[in-house]
mmCIF file of N, CA and C in Angstrom:
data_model
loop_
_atom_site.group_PDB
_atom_site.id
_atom_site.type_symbol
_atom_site.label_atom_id
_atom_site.label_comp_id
_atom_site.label_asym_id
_atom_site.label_seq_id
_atom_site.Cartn_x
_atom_site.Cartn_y
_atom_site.Cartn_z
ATOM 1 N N UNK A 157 -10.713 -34.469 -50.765
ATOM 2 C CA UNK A 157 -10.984 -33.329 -49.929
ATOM 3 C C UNK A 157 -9.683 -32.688 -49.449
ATOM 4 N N UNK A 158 -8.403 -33.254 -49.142
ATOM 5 C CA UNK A 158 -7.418 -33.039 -49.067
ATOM 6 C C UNK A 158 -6.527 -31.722 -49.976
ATOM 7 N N UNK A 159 -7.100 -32.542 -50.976
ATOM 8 C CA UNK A 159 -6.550 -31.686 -52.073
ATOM 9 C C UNK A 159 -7.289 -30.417 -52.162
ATOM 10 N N UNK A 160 -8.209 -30.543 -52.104
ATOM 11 C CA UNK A 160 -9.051 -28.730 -51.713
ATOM 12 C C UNK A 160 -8.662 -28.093 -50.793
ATOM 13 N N UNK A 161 -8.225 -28.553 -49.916
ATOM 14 C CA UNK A 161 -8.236 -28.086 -48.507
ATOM 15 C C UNK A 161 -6.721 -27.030 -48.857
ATOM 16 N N UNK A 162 -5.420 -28.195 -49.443
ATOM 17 C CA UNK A 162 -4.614 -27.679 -49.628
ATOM 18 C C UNK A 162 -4.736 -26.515 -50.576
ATOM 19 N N UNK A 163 -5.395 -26.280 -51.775
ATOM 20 C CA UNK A 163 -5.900 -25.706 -52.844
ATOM 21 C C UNK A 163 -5.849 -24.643 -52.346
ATOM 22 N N UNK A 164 -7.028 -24.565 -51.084
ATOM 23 C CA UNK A 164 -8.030 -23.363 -50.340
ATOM 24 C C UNK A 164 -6.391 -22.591 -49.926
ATOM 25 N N UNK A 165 -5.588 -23.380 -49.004
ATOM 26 C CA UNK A 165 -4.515 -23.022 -48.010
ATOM 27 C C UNK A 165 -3.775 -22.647 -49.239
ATOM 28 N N UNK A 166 -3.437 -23.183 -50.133
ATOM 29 C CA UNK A 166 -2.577 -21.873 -51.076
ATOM 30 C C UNK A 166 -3.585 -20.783 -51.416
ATOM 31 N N UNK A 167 -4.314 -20.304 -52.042
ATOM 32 C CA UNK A 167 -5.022 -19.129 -52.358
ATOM 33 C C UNK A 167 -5.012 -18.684 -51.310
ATOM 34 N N UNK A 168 -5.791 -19.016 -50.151
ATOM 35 C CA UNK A 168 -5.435 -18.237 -48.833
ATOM 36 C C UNK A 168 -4.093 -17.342 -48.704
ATOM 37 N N UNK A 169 -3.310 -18.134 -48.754
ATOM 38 C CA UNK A 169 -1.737 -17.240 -48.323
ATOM 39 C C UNK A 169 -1.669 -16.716 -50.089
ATOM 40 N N UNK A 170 -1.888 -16.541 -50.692
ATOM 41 C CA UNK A 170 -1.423 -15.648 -51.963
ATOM 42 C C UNK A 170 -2.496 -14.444 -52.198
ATOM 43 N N UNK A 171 -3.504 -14.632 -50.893
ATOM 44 C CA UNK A 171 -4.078 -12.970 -50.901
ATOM 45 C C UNK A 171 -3.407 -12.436 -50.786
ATOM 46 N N UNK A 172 -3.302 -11.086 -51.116
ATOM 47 C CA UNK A 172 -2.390 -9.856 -51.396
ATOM 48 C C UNK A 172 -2.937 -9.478 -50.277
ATOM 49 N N UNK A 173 -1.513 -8.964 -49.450
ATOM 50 C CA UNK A 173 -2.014 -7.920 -48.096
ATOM 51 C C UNK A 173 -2.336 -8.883 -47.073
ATOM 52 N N UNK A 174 -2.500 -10.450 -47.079
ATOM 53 C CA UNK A 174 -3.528 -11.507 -46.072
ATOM 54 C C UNK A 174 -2.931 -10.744 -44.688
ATOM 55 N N UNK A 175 -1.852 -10.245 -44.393
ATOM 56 C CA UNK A 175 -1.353 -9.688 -42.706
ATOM 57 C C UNK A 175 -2.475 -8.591 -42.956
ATOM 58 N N UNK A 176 -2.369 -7.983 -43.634
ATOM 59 C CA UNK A 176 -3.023 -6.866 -43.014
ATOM 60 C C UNK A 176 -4.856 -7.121 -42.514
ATOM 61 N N UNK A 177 -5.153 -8.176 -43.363
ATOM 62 C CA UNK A 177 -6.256 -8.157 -43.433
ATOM 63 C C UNK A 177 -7.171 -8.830 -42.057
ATOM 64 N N UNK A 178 -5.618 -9.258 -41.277
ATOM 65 C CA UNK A 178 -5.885 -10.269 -39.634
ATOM 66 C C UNK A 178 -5.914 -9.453 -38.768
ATOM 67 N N UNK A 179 -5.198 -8.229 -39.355
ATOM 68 C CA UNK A 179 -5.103 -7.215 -37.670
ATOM 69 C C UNK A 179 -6.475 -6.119 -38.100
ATOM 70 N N UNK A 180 -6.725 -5.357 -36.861
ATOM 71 C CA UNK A 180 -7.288 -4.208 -37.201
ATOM 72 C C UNK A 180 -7.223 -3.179 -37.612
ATOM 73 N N UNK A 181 -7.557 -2.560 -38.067
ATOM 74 C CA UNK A 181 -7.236 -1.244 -39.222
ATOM 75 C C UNK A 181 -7.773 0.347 -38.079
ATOM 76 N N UNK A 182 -6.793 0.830 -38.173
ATOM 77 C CA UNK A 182 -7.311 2.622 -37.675
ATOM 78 C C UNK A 182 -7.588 3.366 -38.665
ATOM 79 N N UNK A 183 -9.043 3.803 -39.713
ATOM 80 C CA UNK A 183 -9.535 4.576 -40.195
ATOM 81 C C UNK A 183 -9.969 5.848 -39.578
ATOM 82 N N UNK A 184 -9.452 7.129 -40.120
ATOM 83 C CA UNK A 184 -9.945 8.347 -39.803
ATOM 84 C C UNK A 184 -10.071 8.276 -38.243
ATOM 85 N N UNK A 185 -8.833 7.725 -37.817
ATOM 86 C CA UNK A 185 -8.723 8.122 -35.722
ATOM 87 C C UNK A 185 -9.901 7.094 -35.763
ATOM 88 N N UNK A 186 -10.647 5.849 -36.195
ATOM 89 C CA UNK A 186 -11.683 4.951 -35.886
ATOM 90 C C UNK A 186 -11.423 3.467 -35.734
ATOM 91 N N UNK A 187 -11.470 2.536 -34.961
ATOM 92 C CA UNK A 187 -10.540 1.303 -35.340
ATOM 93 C C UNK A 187 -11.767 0.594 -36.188
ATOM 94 N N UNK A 188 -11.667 0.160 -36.670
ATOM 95 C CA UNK A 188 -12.537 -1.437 -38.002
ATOM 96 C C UNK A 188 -11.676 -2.449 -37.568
ATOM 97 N N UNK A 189 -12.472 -3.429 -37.360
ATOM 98 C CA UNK A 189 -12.405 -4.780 -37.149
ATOM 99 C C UNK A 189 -11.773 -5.247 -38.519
ATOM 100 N N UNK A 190 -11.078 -6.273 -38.271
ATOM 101 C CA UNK A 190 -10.050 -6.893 -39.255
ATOM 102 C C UNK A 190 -11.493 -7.367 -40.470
ATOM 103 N N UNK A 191 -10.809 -7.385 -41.707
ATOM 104 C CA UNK A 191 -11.065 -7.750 -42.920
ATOM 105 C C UNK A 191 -11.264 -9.293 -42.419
ATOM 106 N N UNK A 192 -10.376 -10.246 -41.908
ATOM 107 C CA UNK A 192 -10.645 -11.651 -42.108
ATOM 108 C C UNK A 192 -11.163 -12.144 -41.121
ATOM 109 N N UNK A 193 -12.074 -12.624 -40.244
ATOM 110 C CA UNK A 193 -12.644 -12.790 -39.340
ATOM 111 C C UNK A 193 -11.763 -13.640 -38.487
ATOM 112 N N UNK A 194 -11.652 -13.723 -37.040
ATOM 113 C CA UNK A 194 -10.618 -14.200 -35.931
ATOM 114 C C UNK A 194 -10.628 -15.679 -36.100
ATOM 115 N N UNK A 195 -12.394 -16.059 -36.788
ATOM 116 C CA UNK A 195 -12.621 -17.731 -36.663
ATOM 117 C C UNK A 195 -11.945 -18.089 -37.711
ATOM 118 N N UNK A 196 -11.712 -17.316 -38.864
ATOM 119 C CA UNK A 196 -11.539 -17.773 -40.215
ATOM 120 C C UNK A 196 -10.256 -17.916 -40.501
ATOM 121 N N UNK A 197 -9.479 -17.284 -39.405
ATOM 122 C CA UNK A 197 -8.185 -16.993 -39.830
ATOM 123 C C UNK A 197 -7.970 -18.102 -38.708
ATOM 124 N N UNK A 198 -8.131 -18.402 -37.886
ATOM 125 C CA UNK A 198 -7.878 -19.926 -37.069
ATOM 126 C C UNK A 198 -8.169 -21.063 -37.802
ATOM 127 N N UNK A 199 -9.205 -21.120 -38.425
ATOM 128 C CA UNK A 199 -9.727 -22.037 -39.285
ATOM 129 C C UNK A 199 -8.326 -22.149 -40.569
ATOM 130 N N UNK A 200 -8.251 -21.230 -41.391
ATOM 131 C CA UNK A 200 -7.030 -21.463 -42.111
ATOM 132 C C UNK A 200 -5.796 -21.333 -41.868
ATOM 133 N N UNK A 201 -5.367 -21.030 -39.940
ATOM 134 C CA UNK A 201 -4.190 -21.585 -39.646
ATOM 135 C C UNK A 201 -4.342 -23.147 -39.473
ATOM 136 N N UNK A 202 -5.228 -23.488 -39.146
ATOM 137 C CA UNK A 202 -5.188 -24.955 -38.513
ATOM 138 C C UNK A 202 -5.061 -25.816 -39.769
ATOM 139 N N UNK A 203 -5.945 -25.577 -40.961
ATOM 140 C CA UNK A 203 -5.728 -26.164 -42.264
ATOM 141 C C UNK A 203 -4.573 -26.196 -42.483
ATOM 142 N N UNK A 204 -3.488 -25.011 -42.941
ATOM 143 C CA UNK A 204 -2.713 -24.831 -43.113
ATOM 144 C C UNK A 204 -1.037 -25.506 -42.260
ATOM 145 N N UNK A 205 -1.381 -25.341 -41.064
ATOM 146 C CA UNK A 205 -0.970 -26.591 -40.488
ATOM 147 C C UNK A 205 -0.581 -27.951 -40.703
ATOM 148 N N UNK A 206 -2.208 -28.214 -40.974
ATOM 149 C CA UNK A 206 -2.338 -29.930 -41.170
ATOM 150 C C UNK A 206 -1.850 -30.293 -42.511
ATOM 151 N N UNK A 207 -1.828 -29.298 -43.226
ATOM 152 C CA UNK A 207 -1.654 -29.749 -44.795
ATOM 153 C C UNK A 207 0.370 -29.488 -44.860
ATOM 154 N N UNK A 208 0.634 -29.567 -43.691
ATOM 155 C CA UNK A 208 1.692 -29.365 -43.819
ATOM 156 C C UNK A 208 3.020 -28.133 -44.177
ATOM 157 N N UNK A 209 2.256 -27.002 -44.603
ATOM 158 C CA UNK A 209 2.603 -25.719 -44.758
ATOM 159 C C UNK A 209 3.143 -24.717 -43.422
ATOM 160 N N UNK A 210 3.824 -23.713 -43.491
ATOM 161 C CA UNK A 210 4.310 -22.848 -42.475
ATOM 162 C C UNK A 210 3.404 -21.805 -42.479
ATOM 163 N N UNK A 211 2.746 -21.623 -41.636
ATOM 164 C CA UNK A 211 1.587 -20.527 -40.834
ATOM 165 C C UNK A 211 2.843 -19.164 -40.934
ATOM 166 N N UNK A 212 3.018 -18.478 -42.101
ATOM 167 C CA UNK A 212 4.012 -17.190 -41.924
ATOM 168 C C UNK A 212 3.690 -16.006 -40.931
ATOM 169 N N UNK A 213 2.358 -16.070 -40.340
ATOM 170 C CA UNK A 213 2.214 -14.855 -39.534
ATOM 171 C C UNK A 213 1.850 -15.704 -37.922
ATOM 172 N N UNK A 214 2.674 -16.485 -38.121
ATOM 173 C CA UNK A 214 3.050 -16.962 -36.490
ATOM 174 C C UNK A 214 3.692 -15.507 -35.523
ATOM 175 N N UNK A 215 2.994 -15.471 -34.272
ATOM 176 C CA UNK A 215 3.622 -14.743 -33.596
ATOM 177 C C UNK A 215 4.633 -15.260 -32.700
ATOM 178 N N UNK A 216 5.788 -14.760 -32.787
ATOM 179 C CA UNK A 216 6.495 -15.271 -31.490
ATOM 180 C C UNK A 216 6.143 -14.929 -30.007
ATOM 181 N N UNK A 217 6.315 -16.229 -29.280
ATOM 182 C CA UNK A 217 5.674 -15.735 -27.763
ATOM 183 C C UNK A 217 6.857 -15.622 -27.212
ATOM 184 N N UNK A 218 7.045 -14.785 -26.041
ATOM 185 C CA UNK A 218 8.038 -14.879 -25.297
ATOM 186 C C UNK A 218 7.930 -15.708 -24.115
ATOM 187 N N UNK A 219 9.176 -15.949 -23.465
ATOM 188 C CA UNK A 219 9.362 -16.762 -22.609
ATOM 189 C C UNK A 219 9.807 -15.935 -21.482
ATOM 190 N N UNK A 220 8.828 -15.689 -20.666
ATOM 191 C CA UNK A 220 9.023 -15.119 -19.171
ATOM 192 C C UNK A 220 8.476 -15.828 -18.237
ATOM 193 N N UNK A 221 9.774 -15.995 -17.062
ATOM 194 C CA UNK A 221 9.912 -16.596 -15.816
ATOM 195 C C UNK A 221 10.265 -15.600 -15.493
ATOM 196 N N UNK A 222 8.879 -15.421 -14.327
ATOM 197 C CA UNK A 222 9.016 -15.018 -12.662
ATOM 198 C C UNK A 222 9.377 -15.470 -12.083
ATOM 199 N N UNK A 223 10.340 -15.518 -11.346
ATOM 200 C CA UNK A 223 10.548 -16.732 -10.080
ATOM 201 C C UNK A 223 9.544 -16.269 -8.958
ATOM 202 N N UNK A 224 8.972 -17.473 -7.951
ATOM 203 C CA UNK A 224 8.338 -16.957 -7.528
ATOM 204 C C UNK A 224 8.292 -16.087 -6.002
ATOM 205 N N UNK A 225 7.568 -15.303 -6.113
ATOM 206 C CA UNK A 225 8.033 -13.907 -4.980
ATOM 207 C C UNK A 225 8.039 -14.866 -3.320
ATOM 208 N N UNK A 226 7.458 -16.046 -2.858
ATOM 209 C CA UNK A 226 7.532 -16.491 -1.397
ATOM 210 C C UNK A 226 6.870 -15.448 -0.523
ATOM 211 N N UNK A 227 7.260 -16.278 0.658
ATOM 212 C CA UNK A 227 7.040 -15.471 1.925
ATOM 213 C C UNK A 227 7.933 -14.289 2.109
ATOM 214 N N UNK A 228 7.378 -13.470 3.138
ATOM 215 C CA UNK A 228 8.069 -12.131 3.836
ATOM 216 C C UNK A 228 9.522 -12.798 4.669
ATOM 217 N N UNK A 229 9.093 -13.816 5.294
ATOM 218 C CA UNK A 229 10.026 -14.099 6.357
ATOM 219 C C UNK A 229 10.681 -15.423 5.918
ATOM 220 N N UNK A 230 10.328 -15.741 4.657
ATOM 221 C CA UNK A 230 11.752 -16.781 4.079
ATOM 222 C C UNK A 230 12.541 -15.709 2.962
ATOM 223 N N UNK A 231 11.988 -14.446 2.190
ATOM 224 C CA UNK A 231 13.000 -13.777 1.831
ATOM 225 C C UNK A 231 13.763 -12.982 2.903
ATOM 226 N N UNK A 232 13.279 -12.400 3.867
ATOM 227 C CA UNK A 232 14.098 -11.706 4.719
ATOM 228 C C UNK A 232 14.682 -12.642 5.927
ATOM 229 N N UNK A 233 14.839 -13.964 5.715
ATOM 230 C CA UNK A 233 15.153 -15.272 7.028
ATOM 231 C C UNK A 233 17.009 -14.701 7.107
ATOM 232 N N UNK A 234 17.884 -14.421 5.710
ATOM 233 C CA UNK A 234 18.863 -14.421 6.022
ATOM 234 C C UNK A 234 19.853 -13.250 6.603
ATOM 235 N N UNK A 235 18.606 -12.368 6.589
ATOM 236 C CA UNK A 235 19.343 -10.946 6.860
ATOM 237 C C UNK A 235 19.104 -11.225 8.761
ATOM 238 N N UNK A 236 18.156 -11.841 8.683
ATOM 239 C CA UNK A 236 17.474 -11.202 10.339
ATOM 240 C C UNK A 236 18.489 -12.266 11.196
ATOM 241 N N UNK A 237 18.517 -13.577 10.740
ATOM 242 C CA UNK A 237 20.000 -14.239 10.983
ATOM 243 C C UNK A 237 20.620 -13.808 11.593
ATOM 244 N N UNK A 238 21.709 -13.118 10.268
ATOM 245 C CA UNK A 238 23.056 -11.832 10.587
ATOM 246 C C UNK A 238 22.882 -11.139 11.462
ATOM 247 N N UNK A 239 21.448 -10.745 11.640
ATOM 248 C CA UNK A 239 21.366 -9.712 12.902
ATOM 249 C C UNK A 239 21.433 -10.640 14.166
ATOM 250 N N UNK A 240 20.635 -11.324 14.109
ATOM 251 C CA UNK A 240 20.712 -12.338 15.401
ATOM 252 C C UNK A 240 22.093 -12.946 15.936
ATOM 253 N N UNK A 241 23.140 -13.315 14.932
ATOM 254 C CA UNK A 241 24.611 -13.195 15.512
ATOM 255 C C UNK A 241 25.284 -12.182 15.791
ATOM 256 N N UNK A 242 25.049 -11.548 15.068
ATOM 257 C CA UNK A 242 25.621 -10.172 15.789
ATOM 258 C C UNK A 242 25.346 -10.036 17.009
ATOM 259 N N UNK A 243 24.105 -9.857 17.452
ATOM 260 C CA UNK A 243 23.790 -9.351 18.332
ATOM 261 C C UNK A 243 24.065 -10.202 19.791
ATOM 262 N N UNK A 244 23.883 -11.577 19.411
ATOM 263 C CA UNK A 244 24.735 -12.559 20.065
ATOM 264 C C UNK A 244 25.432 -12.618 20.733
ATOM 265 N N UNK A 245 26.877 -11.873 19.712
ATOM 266 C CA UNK A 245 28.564 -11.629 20.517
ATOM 267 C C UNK A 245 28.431 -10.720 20.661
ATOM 268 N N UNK A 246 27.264 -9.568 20.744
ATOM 269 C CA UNK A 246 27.427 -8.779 21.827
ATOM 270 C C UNK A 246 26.627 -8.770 23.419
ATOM 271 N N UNK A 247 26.283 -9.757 23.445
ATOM 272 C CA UNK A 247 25.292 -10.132 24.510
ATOM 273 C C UNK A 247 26.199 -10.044 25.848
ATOM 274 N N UNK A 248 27.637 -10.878 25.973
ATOM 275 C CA UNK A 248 28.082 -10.410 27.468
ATOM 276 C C UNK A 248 28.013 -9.235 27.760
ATOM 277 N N UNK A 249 28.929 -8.542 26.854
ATOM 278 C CA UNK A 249 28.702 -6.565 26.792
ATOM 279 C C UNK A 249 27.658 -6.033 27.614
ATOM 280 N N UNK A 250 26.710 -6.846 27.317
ATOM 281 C CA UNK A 250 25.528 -6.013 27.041
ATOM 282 C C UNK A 250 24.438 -6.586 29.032
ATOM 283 N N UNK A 251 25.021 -7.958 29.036
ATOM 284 C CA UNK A 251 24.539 -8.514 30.582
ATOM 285 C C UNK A 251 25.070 -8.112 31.552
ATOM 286 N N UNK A 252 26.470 -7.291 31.175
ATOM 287 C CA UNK A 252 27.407 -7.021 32.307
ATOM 288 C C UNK A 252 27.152 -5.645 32.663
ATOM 289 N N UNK A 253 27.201 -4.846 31.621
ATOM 290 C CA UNK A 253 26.400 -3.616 31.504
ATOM 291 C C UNK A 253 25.197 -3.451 32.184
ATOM 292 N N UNK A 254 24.258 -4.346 31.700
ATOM 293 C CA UNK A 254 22.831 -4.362 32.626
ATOM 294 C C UNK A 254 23.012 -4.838 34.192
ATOM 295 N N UNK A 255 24.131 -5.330 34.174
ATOM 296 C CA UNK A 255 24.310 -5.810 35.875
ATOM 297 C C UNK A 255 24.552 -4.432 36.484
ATOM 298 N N UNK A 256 25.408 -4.314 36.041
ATOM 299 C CA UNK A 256 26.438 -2.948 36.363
ATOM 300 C C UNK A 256 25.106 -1.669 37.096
ATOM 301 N N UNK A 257 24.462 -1.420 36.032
ATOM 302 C CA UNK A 257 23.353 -0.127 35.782
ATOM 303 C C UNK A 257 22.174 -0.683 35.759
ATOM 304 N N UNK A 258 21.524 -1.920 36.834
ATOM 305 C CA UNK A 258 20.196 -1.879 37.078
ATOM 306 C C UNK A 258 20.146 -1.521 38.416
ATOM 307 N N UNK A 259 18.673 -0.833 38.692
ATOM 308 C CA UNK A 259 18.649 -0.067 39.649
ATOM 309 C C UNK A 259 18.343 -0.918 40.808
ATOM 310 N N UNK A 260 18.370 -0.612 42.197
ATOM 311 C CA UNK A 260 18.671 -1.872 43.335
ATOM 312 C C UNK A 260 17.165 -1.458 43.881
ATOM 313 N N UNK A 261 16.794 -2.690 43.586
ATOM 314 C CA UNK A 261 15.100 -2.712 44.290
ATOM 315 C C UNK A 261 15.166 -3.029 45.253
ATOM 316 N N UNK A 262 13.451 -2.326 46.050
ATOM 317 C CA UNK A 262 13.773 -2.682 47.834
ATOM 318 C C UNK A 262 13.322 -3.889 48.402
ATOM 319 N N UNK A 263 13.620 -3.979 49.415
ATOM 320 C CA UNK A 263 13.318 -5.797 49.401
ATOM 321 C C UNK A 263 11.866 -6.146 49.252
ATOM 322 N N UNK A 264 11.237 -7.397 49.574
ATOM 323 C CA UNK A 264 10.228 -7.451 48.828
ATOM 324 C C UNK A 264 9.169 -7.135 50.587
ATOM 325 N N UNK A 265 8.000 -6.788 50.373
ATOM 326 C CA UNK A 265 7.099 -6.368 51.768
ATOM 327 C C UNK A 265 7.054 -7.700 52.423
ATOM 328 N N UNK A 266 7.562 -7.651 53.475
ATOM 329 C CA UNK A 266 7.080 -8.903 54.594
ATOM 330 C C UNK A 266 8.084 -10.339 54.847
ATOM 331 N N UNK A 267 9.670 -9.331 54.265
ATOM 332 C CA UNK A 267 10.448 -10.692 54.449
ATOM 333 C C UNK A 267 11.661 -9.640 55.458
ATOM 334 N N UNK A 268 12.824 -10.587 55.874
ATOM 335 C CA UNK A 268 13.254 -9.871 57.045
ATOM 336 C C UNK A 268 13.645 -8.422 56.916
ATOM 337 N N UNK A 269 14.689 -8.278 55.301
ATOM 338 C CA UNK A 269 15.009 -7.579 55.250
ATOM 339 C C UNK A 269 14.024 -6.296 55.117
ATOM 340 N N UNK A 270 13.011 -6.017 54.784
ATOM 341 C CA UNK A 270 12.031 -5.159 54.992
ATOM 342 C C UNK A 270 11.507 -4.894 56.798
ATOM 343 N N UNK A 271 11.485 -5.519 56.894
ATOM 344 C CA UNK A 271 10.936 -5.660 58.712
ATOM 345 C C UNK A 271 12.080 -4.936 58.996
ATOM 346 N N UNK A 272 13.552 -5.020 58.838
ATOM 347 C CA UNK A 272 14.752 -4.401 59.594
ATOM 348 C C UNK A 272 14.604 -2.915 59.063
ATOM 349 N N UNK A 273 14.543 -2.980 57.583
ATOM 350 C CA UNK A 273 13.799 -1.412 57.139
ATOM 351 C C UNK A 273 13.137 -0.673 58.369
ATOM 352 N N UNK A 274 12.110 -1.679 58.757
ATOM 353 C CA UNK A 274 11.276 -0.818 58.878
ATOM 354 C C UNK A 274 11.293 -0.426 60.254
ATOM 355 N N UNK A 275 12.156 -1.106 60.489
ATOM 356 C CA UNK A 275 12.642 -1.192 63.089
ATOM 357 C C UNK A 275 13.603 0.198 63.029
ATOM 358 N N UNK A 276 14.692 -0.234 61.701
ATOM 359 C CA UNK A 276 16.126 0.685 62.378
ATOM 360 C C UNK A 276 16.517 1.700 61.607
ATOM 361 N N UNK A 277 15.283 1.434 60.393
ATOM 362 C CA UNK A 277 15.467 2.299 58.993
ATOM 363 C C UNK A 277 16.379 2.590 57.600
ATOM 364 N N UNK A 278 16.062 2.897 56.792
ATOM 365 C CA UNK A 278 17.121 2.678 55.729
ATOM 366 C C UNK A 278 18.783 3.388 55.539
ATOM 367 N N UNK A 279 18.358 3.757 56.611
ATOM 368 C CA UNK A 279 19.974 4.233 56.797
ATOM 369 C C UNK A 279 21.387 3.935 57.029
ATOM 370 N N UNK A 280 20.712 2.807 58.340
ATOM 371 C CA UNK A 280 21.825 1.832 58.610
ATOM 372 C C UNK A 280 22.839 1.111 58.017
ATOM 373 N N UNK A 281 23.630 1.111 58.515
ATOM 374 C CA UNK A 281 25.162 0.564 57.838
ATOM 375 C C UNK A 281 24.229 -1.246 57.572
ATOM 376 N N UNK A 282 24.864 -1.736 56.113
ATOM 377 C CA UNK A 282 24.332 -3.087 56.080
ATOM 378 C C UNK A 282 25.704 -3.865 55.835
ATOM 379 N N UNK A 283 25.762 -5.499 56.097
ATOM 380 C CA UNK A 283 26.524 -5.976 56.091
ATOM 381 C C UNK A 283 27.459 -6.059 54.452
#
């Protein structure tokens, strides 16, 4: 049975045209289904195979790596970093400044300094 098999797998590959006859054909702007059927032509790659022969209408596959895309905030972890030191050494700048230019709130209702507010008024010279 061997020997048929191989037999079959040479005549197979010495059809005239056998590529063309695996893909599909565009007649008159119409596509037609391939001449050799998808099972048949698996069927006599796999023979062909086993019997030790080179399958000539091997397709090459390519080899593509995606790396993969992750999270939002482990691709952007090293930028926001940089920002975070930065912003860092500028932080005295920036506390002394806010000391400097925050506005002076009035004391709070019902402690002395409000009560004196409110006897001798906000006018008075304070210590």
């Amino acid at each position: 049975m061997a020997a048929s098999v191989a037999q079959r797998v040479v005549r197979a590959l010495d059809i005239p045209n056998l590529a063309e006859k695996l893909k599909p054909q565009l007649v008159n702007g119409v596509w037609h289904g391939p001449k050799y059927p998808a099972r048949a032509a698996a069927r006599l790659r796999k023979e062909t195979l086993l019997a030790g022969e080179v399958w000539p209408f091997e397709k090459a596959k390519k080899e593509v790596f995606n790396p993969p895309k992750g999270h939002k905030w482990e691709r952007e972890r090293h930028a926001r970093l940089a920002k975070i030191a930065k912003n860092m050494e500028e932080m005295p700048k920036r506390i002394a400044e806010y000391r400097k230019n925050k506005p002076k709130r009035p004391p709070k209702r019902g402690s002395v300094q409000w009560a004196l507010d409110l006897i001798y008024g906000k006018d008075r010279p304070r210590k």
